XYZ file of C-alpha atoms in Angstrom:
601
model
C -27.686 -11.943 -9.119
C -31.419 -11.252 -9.367
C -32.878 -11.679 -5.831
C -36.206 -12.999 -7.174
C -34.375 -15.777 -9.017
C -32.429 -16.753 -5.882
C -35.633 -16.817 -3.855
C -37.292 -19.172 -6.389
C -34.197 -21.371 -6.476
C -34.385 -21.838 -2.706
C -38.119 -22.016 -2.048
C -39.165 -24.024 -5.124
C -36.120 -26.180 -5.870
C -34.394 -26.307 -2.493
C -30.937 -25.086 -3.552
C -28.924 -22.222 -2.050
C -26.779 -21.421 -5.088
C -26.720 -21.832 -8.856
C -24.207 -24.149 -10.532
C -21.735 -23.238 -13.252
C -23.107 -20.703 -15.739
C -26.731 -21.005 -14.549
C -26.658 -17.666 -12.694
C -25.345 -15.727 -15.734
C -27.906 -17.352 -18.038
C -30.823 -16.705 -15.674
C -29.788 -13.049 -15.184
C -29.372 -12.625 -18.964
C -32.863 -13.950 -19.718
C -34.483 -12.150 -16.781
C -33.352 -8.927 -18.438
C -35.300 -9.866 -21.584
C -32.436 -11.195 -23.734
C -32.364 -14.215 -26.040
C -30.064 -17.119 -25.149
C -28.536 -20.214 -26.703
C -27.582 -22.678 -23.953
C -25.323 -25.674 -24.542
C -24.951 -27.554 -21.292
C -24.271 -31.252 -20.641
C -27.137 -33.499 -19.616
C -27.597 -33.244 -15.871
C -26.020 -29.783 -15.834
C -29.296 -28.039 -14.969
C -30.533 -26.625 -18.302
C -34.184 -26.739 -17.260
C -33.630 -24.305 -14.356
C -32.211 -21.809 -16.863
C -35.642 -21.346 -18.433
C -37.966 -22.447 -15.620
C -36.813 -19.827 -13.105
C -37.024 -16.830 -15.503
C -40.423 -18.107 -16.690
C -41.715 -18.178 -13.099
C -40.148 -14.824 -12.169
C -40.999 -12.783 -15.275
C -44.534 -11.489 -15.972
C -46.572 -13.830 -18.129
C -46.406 -17.539 -18.985
C -43.330 -19.442 -20.165
C -43.825 -21.433 -23.373
C -41.610 -24.548 -23.634
C -41.266 -26.495 -26.889
C -40.409 -30.119 -26.106
C -40.146 -33.075 -28.514
C -41.925 -35.909 -26.695
C -45.226 -36.266 -24.852
C -43.718 -38.608 -22.228
C -40.974 -36.114 -21.458
C -43.478 -33.278 -21.111
C -45.649 -35.340 -18.772
C -42.690 -36.094 -16.470
C -41.486 -32.482 -16.414
C -44.971 -31.181 -15.667
C -45.422 -33.749 -12.873
C -42.076 -32.759 -11.307
C -42.912 -29.050 -11.477
C -46.329 -29.532 -9.914
C -44.751 -31.536 -7.077
C -42.517 -28.503 -6.477
C -45.544 -26.183 -6.368
C -45.161 -24.685 -9.868
C -48.266 -24.114 -12.002
C -47.375 -26.143 -15.091
C -49.317 -27.979 -17.797
C -48.848 -29.642 -21.191
C -50.892 -28.968 -24.325
C -51.005 -31.981 -26.634
C -53.260 -33.826 -29.049
C -54.116 -36.519 -26.462
C -56.071 -34.095 -24.267
C -59.850 -34.735 -24.277
C -61.989 -31.730 -25.360
C -63.117 -30.778 -21.821
C -59.557 -30.837 -20.470
C -58.345 -28.825 -23.478
C -60.988 -26.149 -22.921
C -60.145 -25.985 -19.177
C -56.460 -25.621 -20.017
C -57.117 -22.740 -22.416
C -59.166 -21.007 -19.723
C -56.209 -21.294 -17.330
C -53.891 -19.904 -20.014
C -56.172 -16.954 -20.823
C -56.713 -16.153 -17.131
C -52.966 -16.133 -16.358
C -53.117 -19.170 -14.105
C -50.051 -20.930 -15.520
C -46.329 -20.378 -15.006
C -45.195 -22.835 -17.698
C -46.895 -24.452 -20.686
C -45.193 -27.365 -22.459
C -46.105 -28.061 -26.071
C -44.819 -30.280 -28.883
C -43.674 -28.454 -32.038
C -46.349 -30.154 -34.166
C -49.078 -28.861 -31.846
C -47.580 -25.393 -31.511
C -47.361 -24.917 -35.297
C -51.084 -25.418 -35.813
C -52.569 -22.071 -36.969
C -55.315 -22.082 -34.316
C -52.821 -22.656 -31.491
C -50.470 -19.943 -32.739
C -53.349 -17.514 -33.107
C -54.602 -18.136 -29.558
C -51.105 -17.770 -28.095
C -50.575 -14.409 -29.792
C -53.176 -13.028 -27.381
C -51.330 -14.397 -24.325
C -48.562 -12.582 -22.467
C -45.460 -14.802 -22.714
C -42.529 -14.447 -20.328
C -40.225 -16.377 -22.667
C -40.131 -19.111 -25.328
C -37.773 -22.016 -24.590
C -36.953 -24.556 -27.325
C -35.610 -27.696 -25.665
C -33.541 -30.310 -27.581
C -32.781 -27.507 -30.062
C -30.323 -29.663 -32.038
C -33.424 -31.282 -33.592
C -33.764 -28.296 -35.951
C -30.345 -28.843 -37.543
C -30.435 -30.648 -40.875
C -26.956 -31.975 -40.061
C -27.890 -33.228 -36.600
C -28.537 -36.892 -35.814
C -32.043 -36.185 -34.459
C -33.340 -33.853 -37.184
C -37.106 -33.262 -37.007
C -38.749 -31.284 -39.802
C -41.282 -29.731 -37.402
C -38.404 -28.170 -35.430
C -37.161 -26.615 -38.641
C -40.382 -24.602 -38.882
C -39.978 -23.009 -35.445
C -38.413 -19.917 -37.024
C -42.047 -18.796 -37.387
C -41.878 -17.928 -33.659
C -39.386 -15.152 -34.452
C -42.040 -13.421 -36.547
C -45.030 -14.149 -34.300
C -43.347 -13.177 -31.009
C -40.549 -10.736 -31.939
C -40.373 -9.120 -28.484
C -40.445 -12.324 -26.403
C -37.059 -13.672 -25.223
C -36.161 -16.865 -27.108
C -34.061 -19.640 -25.589
C -32.608 -22.591 -27.489
C -31.240 -25.361 -25.245
C -29.357 -28.557 -26.052
C -26.739 -30.924 -24.674
C -25.533 -32.124 -28.081
C -24.378 -29.769 -30.805
C -21.089 -29.577 -32.677
C -19.999 -26.246 -34.149
C -21.923 -26.488 -37.496
C -25.084 -27.443 -35.599
C -24.654 -24.542 -33.145
C -24.210 -22.058 -35.993
C -27.339 -23.359 -37.692
C -29.457 -23.063 -34.524
C -28.327 -19.470 -33.918
C -29.001 -18.423 -37.513
C -32.351 -20.161 -37.767
C -33.753 -18.716 -34.537
C -32.111 -15.302 -35.030
C -30.081 -15.482 -31.809
C -26.834 -13.489 -31.693
C -23.495 -15.143 -30.978
C -23.153 -12.793 -27.997
C -26.210 -14.519 -26.505
C -24.601 -17.980 -26.624
C -23.574 -19.780 -23.419
C -21.360 -22.826 -24.013
C -20.897 -24.719 -20.763
C -18.856 -27.587 -22.208
C -19.623 -31.246 -22.718
C -17.849 -33.082 -19.920
C -19.837 -35.539 -17.790
C -17.225 -36.395 -15.149
C -19.518 -38.785 -13.266
C -19.731 -41.130 -16.281
C -17.118 -43.833 -16.845
C -16.596 -44.782 -20.494
C -15.538 -48.227 -21.677
C -15.367 -49.646 -25.214
C -14.682 -53.279 -26.114
C -14.236 -55.175 -29.354
C -16.924 -57.844 -29.684
C -15.653 -61.248 -28.604
C -18.614 -62.969 -27.001
C -21.105 -60.061 -26.787
C -23.605 -61.741 -24.468
C -20.858 -62.813 -22.074
C -19.417 -59.296 -22.183
C -22.829 -57.755 -21.407
C -23.412 -60.314 -18.649
C -20.097 -59.350 -17.015
C -21.009 -55.677 -17.257
C -24.457 -56.152 -15.689
C -23.035 -58.041 -12.685
C -21.867 -54.667 -11.409
C -25.351 -53.152 -11.663
C -27.707 -55.434 -9.747
C -30.778 -53.575 -8.557
C -30.121 -50.607 -10.872
C -31.877 -49.208 -13.922
C -30.161 -48.953 -17.279
C -30.503 -48.976 -21.050
C -29.114 -51.468 -23.585
C -29.125 -50.176 -27.172
C -29.325 -52.572 -30.129
C -29.262 -51.814 -33.841
C -32.268 -53.885 -34.971
C -35.784 -54.577 -33.731
C -35.157 -58.321 -33.837
C -32.019 -58.012 -31.718
C -33.924 -55.863 -29.199
C -36.561 -58.583 -28.759
C -33.996 -61.410 -28.539
C -31.749 -59.544 -26.090
C -34.642 -58.540 -23.815
C -35.867 -62.163 -23.734
C -32.341 -63.429 -22.964
C -31.906 -60.888 -20.148
C -35.203 -62.003 -18.604
C -33.890 -65.599 -18.701
C -30.830 -64.305 -16.820
C -33.106 -62.977 -14.061
C -33.242 -59.293 -15.051
C -36.399 -57.191 -15.270
C -35.892 -56.350 -18.954
C -38.304 -54.699 -21.384
C -38.203 -54.101 -25.142
C -38.765 -50.833 -26.996
C -38.665 -50.237 -30.761
C -40.676 -48.493 -33.455
C -42.198 -51.753 -34.716
C -44.068 -52.425 -31.472
C -47.701 -51.650 -30.838
C -47.910 -48.066 -29.543
C -49.761 -49.056 -26.357
C -47.147 -51.732 -25.524
C -44.318 -49.287 -26.214
C -45.834 -46.635 -23.949
C -46.562 -49.173 -21.197
C -42.932 -50.354 -21.240
C -41.669 -46.785 -21.143
C -43.871 -46.004 -18.131
C -42.661 -49.142 -16.327
C -39.058 -48.094 -16.947
C -39.696 -44.521 -15.829
C -41.371 -45.620 -12.624
C -39.196 -48.604 -11.733
C -35.934 -48.693 -9.815
C -34.275 -51.791 -11.299
C -35.581 -52.033 -14.857
C -33.440 -52.553 -17.977
C -34.793 -51.094 -21.210
C -33.502 -52.867 -24.329
C -34.154 -50.532 -27.217
C -33.321 -49.175 -30.608
C -32.476 -45.483 -30.860
C -36.250 -44.890 -31.125
C -36.068 -44.762 -27.315
C -34.416 -42.136 -25.232
C -34.495 -38.569 -26.506
C -35.642 -36.415 -23.636
C -35.836 -39.289 -21.145
C -35.907 -37.472 -17.821
C -35.132 -40.434 -15.543
C -32.224 -39.256 -13.353
C -31.243 -42.622 -11.840
C -30.195 -44.487 -15.009
C -26.963 -46.016 -13.710
C -25.673 -47.560 -16.927
C -25.982 -47.445 -20.718
C -24.643 -50.269 -22.884
C -24.367 -50.257 -26.669
C -24.685 -53.823 -27.937
C -23.849 -52.474 -31.411
C -21.935 -49.527 -32.810
C -23.963 -46.260 -32.648
C -24.187 -43.964 -35.663
C -21.865 -41.128 -34.649
C -20.070 -39.495 -31.748
C -23.082 -37.187 -31.286
C -25.383 -40.217 -31.008
C -22.934 -41.958 -28.649
C -22.644 -38.847 -26.484
C -26.379 -38.279 -26.271
C -27.265 -41.935 -25.687
C -24.579 -42.472 -23.016
C -25.601 -39.113 -21.537
C -28.874 -40.671 -20.401
C -26.873 -42.245 -17.594
C -26.258 -40.386 -14.351
C -28.423 -37.316 -14.899
C -28.474 -36.916 -11.103
C -24.691 -36.517 -11.016
C -24.057 -39.830 -9.232
C -21.442 -42.286 -10.579
C -22.632 -44.136 -13.679
C -21.056 -46.371 -16.297
C -21.228 -47.003 -20.036
C -20.048 -49.824 -22.288
C -19.897 -49.889 -26.084
C -19.328 -53.144 -27.984
C -18.376 -53.077 -31.645
C -17.090 -55.395 -34.347
C -16.179 -55.341 -38.004
C -19.731 -56.294 -39.025
C -20.991 -53.182 -37.225
C -18.557 -51.006 -39.151
C -19.611 -52.572 -42.454
C -23.291 -52.230 -41.637
C -22.980 -48.566 -40.655
C -21.031 -47.917 -43.876
C -23.733 -49.657 -45.883
C -26.450 -47.528 -44.240
C -24.607 -44.418 -45.405
C -23.833 -45.575 -48.947
C -27.312 -46.991 -49.656
C -29.214 -43.999 -48.278
C -30.979 -41.487 -50.547
C -29.056 -38.618 -48.943
C -27.173 -36.154 -51.168
C -23.428 -36.663 -51.600
C -22.596 -33.815 -49.195
C -24.630 -35.487 -46.455
C -23.012 -38.881 -47.151
C -19.562 -37.303 -46.972
C -20.369 -35.793 -43.564
C -21.803 -39.094 -42.287
C -18.610 -40.893 -43.336
C -16.554 -38.335 -41.423
C -18.766 -38.787 -38.348
C -18.365 -42.571 -38.512
C -14.581 -42.200 -38.851
C -14.548 -39.974 -35.750
C -16.504 -42.598 -33.778
C -14.107 -45.333 -34.892
C -11.235 -43.126 -33.792
C -12.823 -43.018 -30.328
C -13.217 -46.810 -30.349
C -9.656 -47.507 -31.479
C -7.799 -44.909 -29.412
C -5.129 -46.058 -26.998
C -5.382 -42.732 -25.168
C -8.013 -41.242 -22.862
C -11.536 -41.788 -24.204
C -12.807 -38.560 -22.648
C -10.085 -36.495 -24.313
C -11.037 -37.859 -27.743
C -14.760 -37.406 -27.046
C -14.459 -33.833 -25.795
C -12.002 -32.766 -28.506
C -14.622 -33.732 -31.109
C -16.859 -31.013 -29.653
C -13.999 -28.526 -29.341
C -13.364 -29.073 -25.603
C -9.928 -29.781 -24.169
C -9.177 -31.868 -21.084
C -6.432 -33.699 -19.252
C -6.537 -37.534 -19.110
C -9.614 -38.225 -17.002
C -8.678 -41.317 -14.991
C -12.339 -42.338 -15.372
C -12.364 -44.471 -18.513
C -11.075 -47.935 -19.427
C -7.979 -46.730 -21.252
C -6.983 -44.474 -18.343
C -7.624 -47.232 -15.782
C -5.384 -49.663 -17.688
C -3.777 -48.319 -20.890
C -3.954 -50.916 -23.685
C -0.776 -52.626 -24.807
C 0.330 -51.850 -28.360
C 2.468 -53.801 -30.814
C 4.086 -53.047 -34.152
C 1.462 -54.375 -36.543
C 3.168 -53.234 -39.750
C 4.160 -56.709 -40.962
C 0.863 -58.258 -39.835
C -1.097 -55.618 -41.750
C 1.011 -56.172 -44.871
C 0.378 -59.925 -44.654
C -3.360 -59.470 -44.183
C -3.681 -57.022 -47.077
C -1.557 -59.213 -49.345
C -3.727 -62.225 -48.481
C -6.911 -60.298 -49.277
C -5.372 -59.284 -52.622
C -4.078 -62.784 -53.522
C -7.484 -64.369 -52.836
C -9.269 -61.942 -55.152
C -10.754 -59.415 -52.673
C -14.030 -61.307 -52.351
C -13.827 -63.499 -49.232
C -14.834 -62.773 -45.641
C -12.757 -62.614 -42.483
C -13.001 -66.284 -41.549
C -11.731 -67.426 -44.914
C -8.846 -64.919 -44.966
C -7.795 -66.018 -41.470
C -7.865 -69.704 -42.517
C -5.571 -68.895 -45.438
C -3.189 -66.891 -43.215
C -3.033 -69.751 -40.697
C -2.518 -72.375 -43.408
C -5.727 -74.227 -42.578
C -6.344 -76.695 -45.402
C -10.002 -77.367 -46.000
C -12.144 -78.358 -48.951
C -13.144 -74.781 -49.823
C -9.550 -73.481 -49.806
C -8.433 -76.437 -51.945
C -11.373 -75.848 -54.297
C -10.180 -72.282 -54.991
C -6.534 -73.314 -55.079
C -5.612 -70.914 -52.277
C -3.507 -73.579 -50.552
C -0.954 -72.962 -53.297
C -0.702 -69.140 -53.139
C 2.216 -67.288 -51.545
C 0.211 -66.023 -48.552
C -1.046 -69.485 -47.497
C 0.205 -70.114 -43.949
C 2.282 -66.914 -43.644
C 0.411 -65.746 -40.514
C 1.019 -68.589 -38.077
C 2.739 -66.293 -35.571
C -0.765 -65.120 -34.519
C -3.813 -67.175 -33.552
C -7.289 -66.808 -35.044
C -8.504 -64.400 -32.361
C -5.535 -62.070 -32.851
C -6.008 -62.058 -36.627
C -9.677 -61.212 -36.148
C -8.682 -58.237 -33.975
C -6.055 -57.134 -36.511
C -8.576 -57.242 -39.381
C -11.131 -55.355 -37.271
C -8.602 -52.580 -36.650
C -7.658 -52.463 -40.337
C -11.348 -52.010 -41.160
C -11.693 -49.275 -38.534
C -8.585 -47.570 -39.922
C -10.158 -47.647 -43.414
C -7.370 -49.801 -44.857
C -9.892 -52.569 -45.557
C -13.499 -52.319 -46.743
C -16.360 -54.742 -46.026
C -18.904 -55.541 -48.746
C -21.959 -56.475 -46.703
C -24.134 -56.766 -49.808
C -21.587 -59.325 -51.031
C -21.788 -61.453 -47.835
C -19.016 -59.640 -45.980
C -16.247 -59.924 -48.532
C -13.087 -57.929 -47.718
C -11.346 -55.683 -50.217
C -8.401 -53.302 -50.012
C -9.349 -49.639 -49.682
C -7.403 -46.866 -51.383
C -5.659 -46.101 -48.080
C -4.718 -49.798 -47.846
C -3.079 -49.704 -51.277
C -1.157 -46.590 -50.222
C -0.064 -48.458 -47.085
C 1.231 -51.429 -49.103
C 3.140 -49.054 -51.348
C 4.628 -46.760 -48.652
C 4.963 -49.331 -45.808
C 4.706 -46.846 -42.860
C 4.933 -48.136 -39.284
C 1.504 -49.149 -37.948
C 0.935 -49.614 -34.208
C -2.058 -51.782 -33.280
C -3.696 -52.716 -29.991
C -3.166 -56.182 -28.565
C -6.502 -58.009 -28.379
C -8.194 -59.686 -25.454
C -7.413 -57.241 -22.630
C -10.504 -55.031 -22.480
C -12.717 -57.196 -20.319
C -10.031 -57.657 -17.689
C -9.377 -53.909 -17.765
C -13.048 -53.007 -17.508
C -13.674 -55.269 -14.529
C -11.719 -52.717 -12.503
C -14.394 -50.101 -13.101
C -16.608 -49.465 -10.080
C -20.370 -49.876 -10.252
C -22.849 -47.023 -10.458
C -24.958 -45.946 -7.498
C -23.265 -48.532 -5.282
C -20.140 -46.367 -5.622
C -22.164 -43.432 -4.332
C -23.731 -45.510 -1.554
C -20.315 -46.740 -0.473
C -19.684 -43.219 0.818
C -22.283 -44.023 3.509
C -21.729 -46.242 6.517
C -23.388 -49.671 6.459
C -26.102 -48.346 8.802
C -26.743 -45.330 6.579
C -26.933 -47.520 3.480
C -29.759 -49.364 5.185
C -31.467 -46.046 5.911
C -31.025 -45.046 2.244
C -32.855 -48.237 1.171
C -35.629 -47.534 3.681
C -36.018 -44.026 2.266
C -36.158 -45.456 -1.276
C -38.888 -47.839 -0.152
C -40.927 -44.969 1.322
C -40.414 -42.952 -1.877
C -41.694 -45.849 -4.020
C -44.722 -46.257 -1.748
C -45.596 -42.554 -2.112
C -44.923 -42.575 -5.869
C -47.227 -45.537 -6.476
C -49.976 -43.921 -4.423
C -49.748 -40.789 -6.589
C -49.037 -42.602 -9.876
C -45.822 -40.649 -10.551
C -42.195 -41.726 -11.117
C -40.248 -41.990 -7.812
C -37.690 -39.358 -8.839
C -40.470 -36.786 -9.180
C -40.696 -36.910 -5.380
C -36.943 -36.903 -4.617
C -33.835 -37.853 -6.584
C -31.503 -40.568 -5.266
C -29.000 -37.808 -4.587
C -31.447 -36.139 -2.181
C -32.114 -39.464 -0.418
C -28.368 -40.021 -0.018
C -28.100 -36.557 1.537
C -30.997 -37.377 3.886
C -29.396 -40.689 4.881
C -26.123 -38.944 5.684
C -27.601 -35.889 7.449
C -30.435 -37.727 9.305
C -32.479 -34.568 10.007
C -34.793 -34.757 12.998
C -36.939 -31.662 12.321
C -38.629 -29.849 9.465
C -36.089 -27.029 9.693
C -33.141 -29.455 9.473
C -34.711 -31.294 6.549
C -35.198 -27.958 4.758
C -31.411 -27.530 4.723
C -30.936 -30.660 2.592
C -30.287 -29.712 -1.081
C -33.132 -30.483 -3.469
C -36.021 -30.045 -1.029
C -38.153 -26.980 -1.690
C -40.984 -25.717 0.506
C -43.825 -27.499 -1.310
C -42.068 -30.888 -1.062
C -41.110 -30.193 2.530
C -44.760 -29.577 3.396
C -45.968 -32.599 1.436
C -43.338 -35.215 2.233
C -41.378 -33.956 5.232
C -43.408 -35.757 7.933
C -43.294 -39.135 6.142
C -39.526 -39.107 5.563
C -38.738 -37.694 9.003
C -40.722 -40.595 10.501
C -38.690 -43.140 8.485
C -35.446 -41.551 9.716
C -36.637 -41.448 13.345
C -37.802 -45.082 13.285
C -34.574 -46.260 11.666
C -32.536 -44.418 14.273
């Protein structure tokens, strides 16, 4: 291991040893090699480029997608004593000129820049005269045309290969399936031998998925376990974001809204409040989140079905970046499935793209409908293998299954006999033999399937139909007001009559109540006295953060405060042994935190 890298790790970041493949990656880049790094969120990707950039001659250039993310990373680096800055279009002329002077005079270790800014001819020309230690492209999956976060500006970053042929290039991401990985390597001219795949598992995250029953009640139950904690609730539409945020505020939560339709200033203000708060819920569309660097997000809830497993993985991955226990919940229903299908079919994308999007949606529905370990299904999608995790809802309490062959045949026959044009509620009324004016009007009280489903109640039939939709036996015509029709696979099923096992409905919420809460699970490792000390340390951290106008985690992560509460150092030397406290932070904050510990003792 390179001794200079180990010295930086200890003095700047406060750690004695690298984790996982970090050491190999850092050594590889220190020697001047390119690298592709796939590492789960919270796995320490940033150290893989920050340490070589500090250690190697010259300035590290980091391409990052969002201004807010760059600002947080720069603030955290400066707190640790690293000379870092961000170049963006918001800089006033005087500040821009001062920054270029620092760059030209070699006064920076790391420069963060958005791809749109970097690709400007004047910026590229000025950087060609600067000695660069490396070029790191963060969130590299954004350059893949098949990725869920494709950004055209990222696609143009292959120009860096020509402009800086002798500078080590790093591409880093937490989310990339095999086609996306191949595309990144080819586009940035990085050899397969330079790829480091660290896996996708986030063992600190608990996964839970529920069919929608009463979504607000389900979310309310979930949030009871996360009082005083920050989290994200994702919704599919701007209107639902606004309504859900308002409802959560009525319930006593500090909830904010975020979506692309908001005024930019309001959006940015809400993001800053979330970043700098300790018990704030952000209700958002997928416009929010990429690159969010907040480590103490304790939960992520999807109020609607996300677009793909990649989107689900990345969005849930915003929880627990600090490695402490965190929790996720995804709610989905048949309307979600129909709406996602409609998005795909009505898009202007070429047929090949639509075909891939259908496959991605099917994979996500497979995750939602599985009776096995969620983590196994999730990781196998990315090519990882694992044993049952014991840390998801289906592992905690495996769902009960029943032979749904006859029920499925009845449902499909009823859809067929009623003309394949009515929605779920109507089909269920026919199956249950509910005589009403509309059914009599269409004469469906006289067909052979009227009343043949009375062995199940309405809720069970709704769950059966939802599973048939997820299994692609039934299609939903959203443009036609949610009418159900039999898919090709459903016709094959009626013809071949294979055995079909379905999940019994109504058990998820009881099962998911057994899941422990987020940081409280971590705090429970402390004695009651030490938990009080932890809260006192958090209060001191917030006081210091507000005085400096930075997010609290820029000073210390919760994980570091938990370590301090457990160790209770009484001197600067003892505090320096706590992981995550480098020399600059020890000098700056040591006296204040040591005083809190001494007074609490």
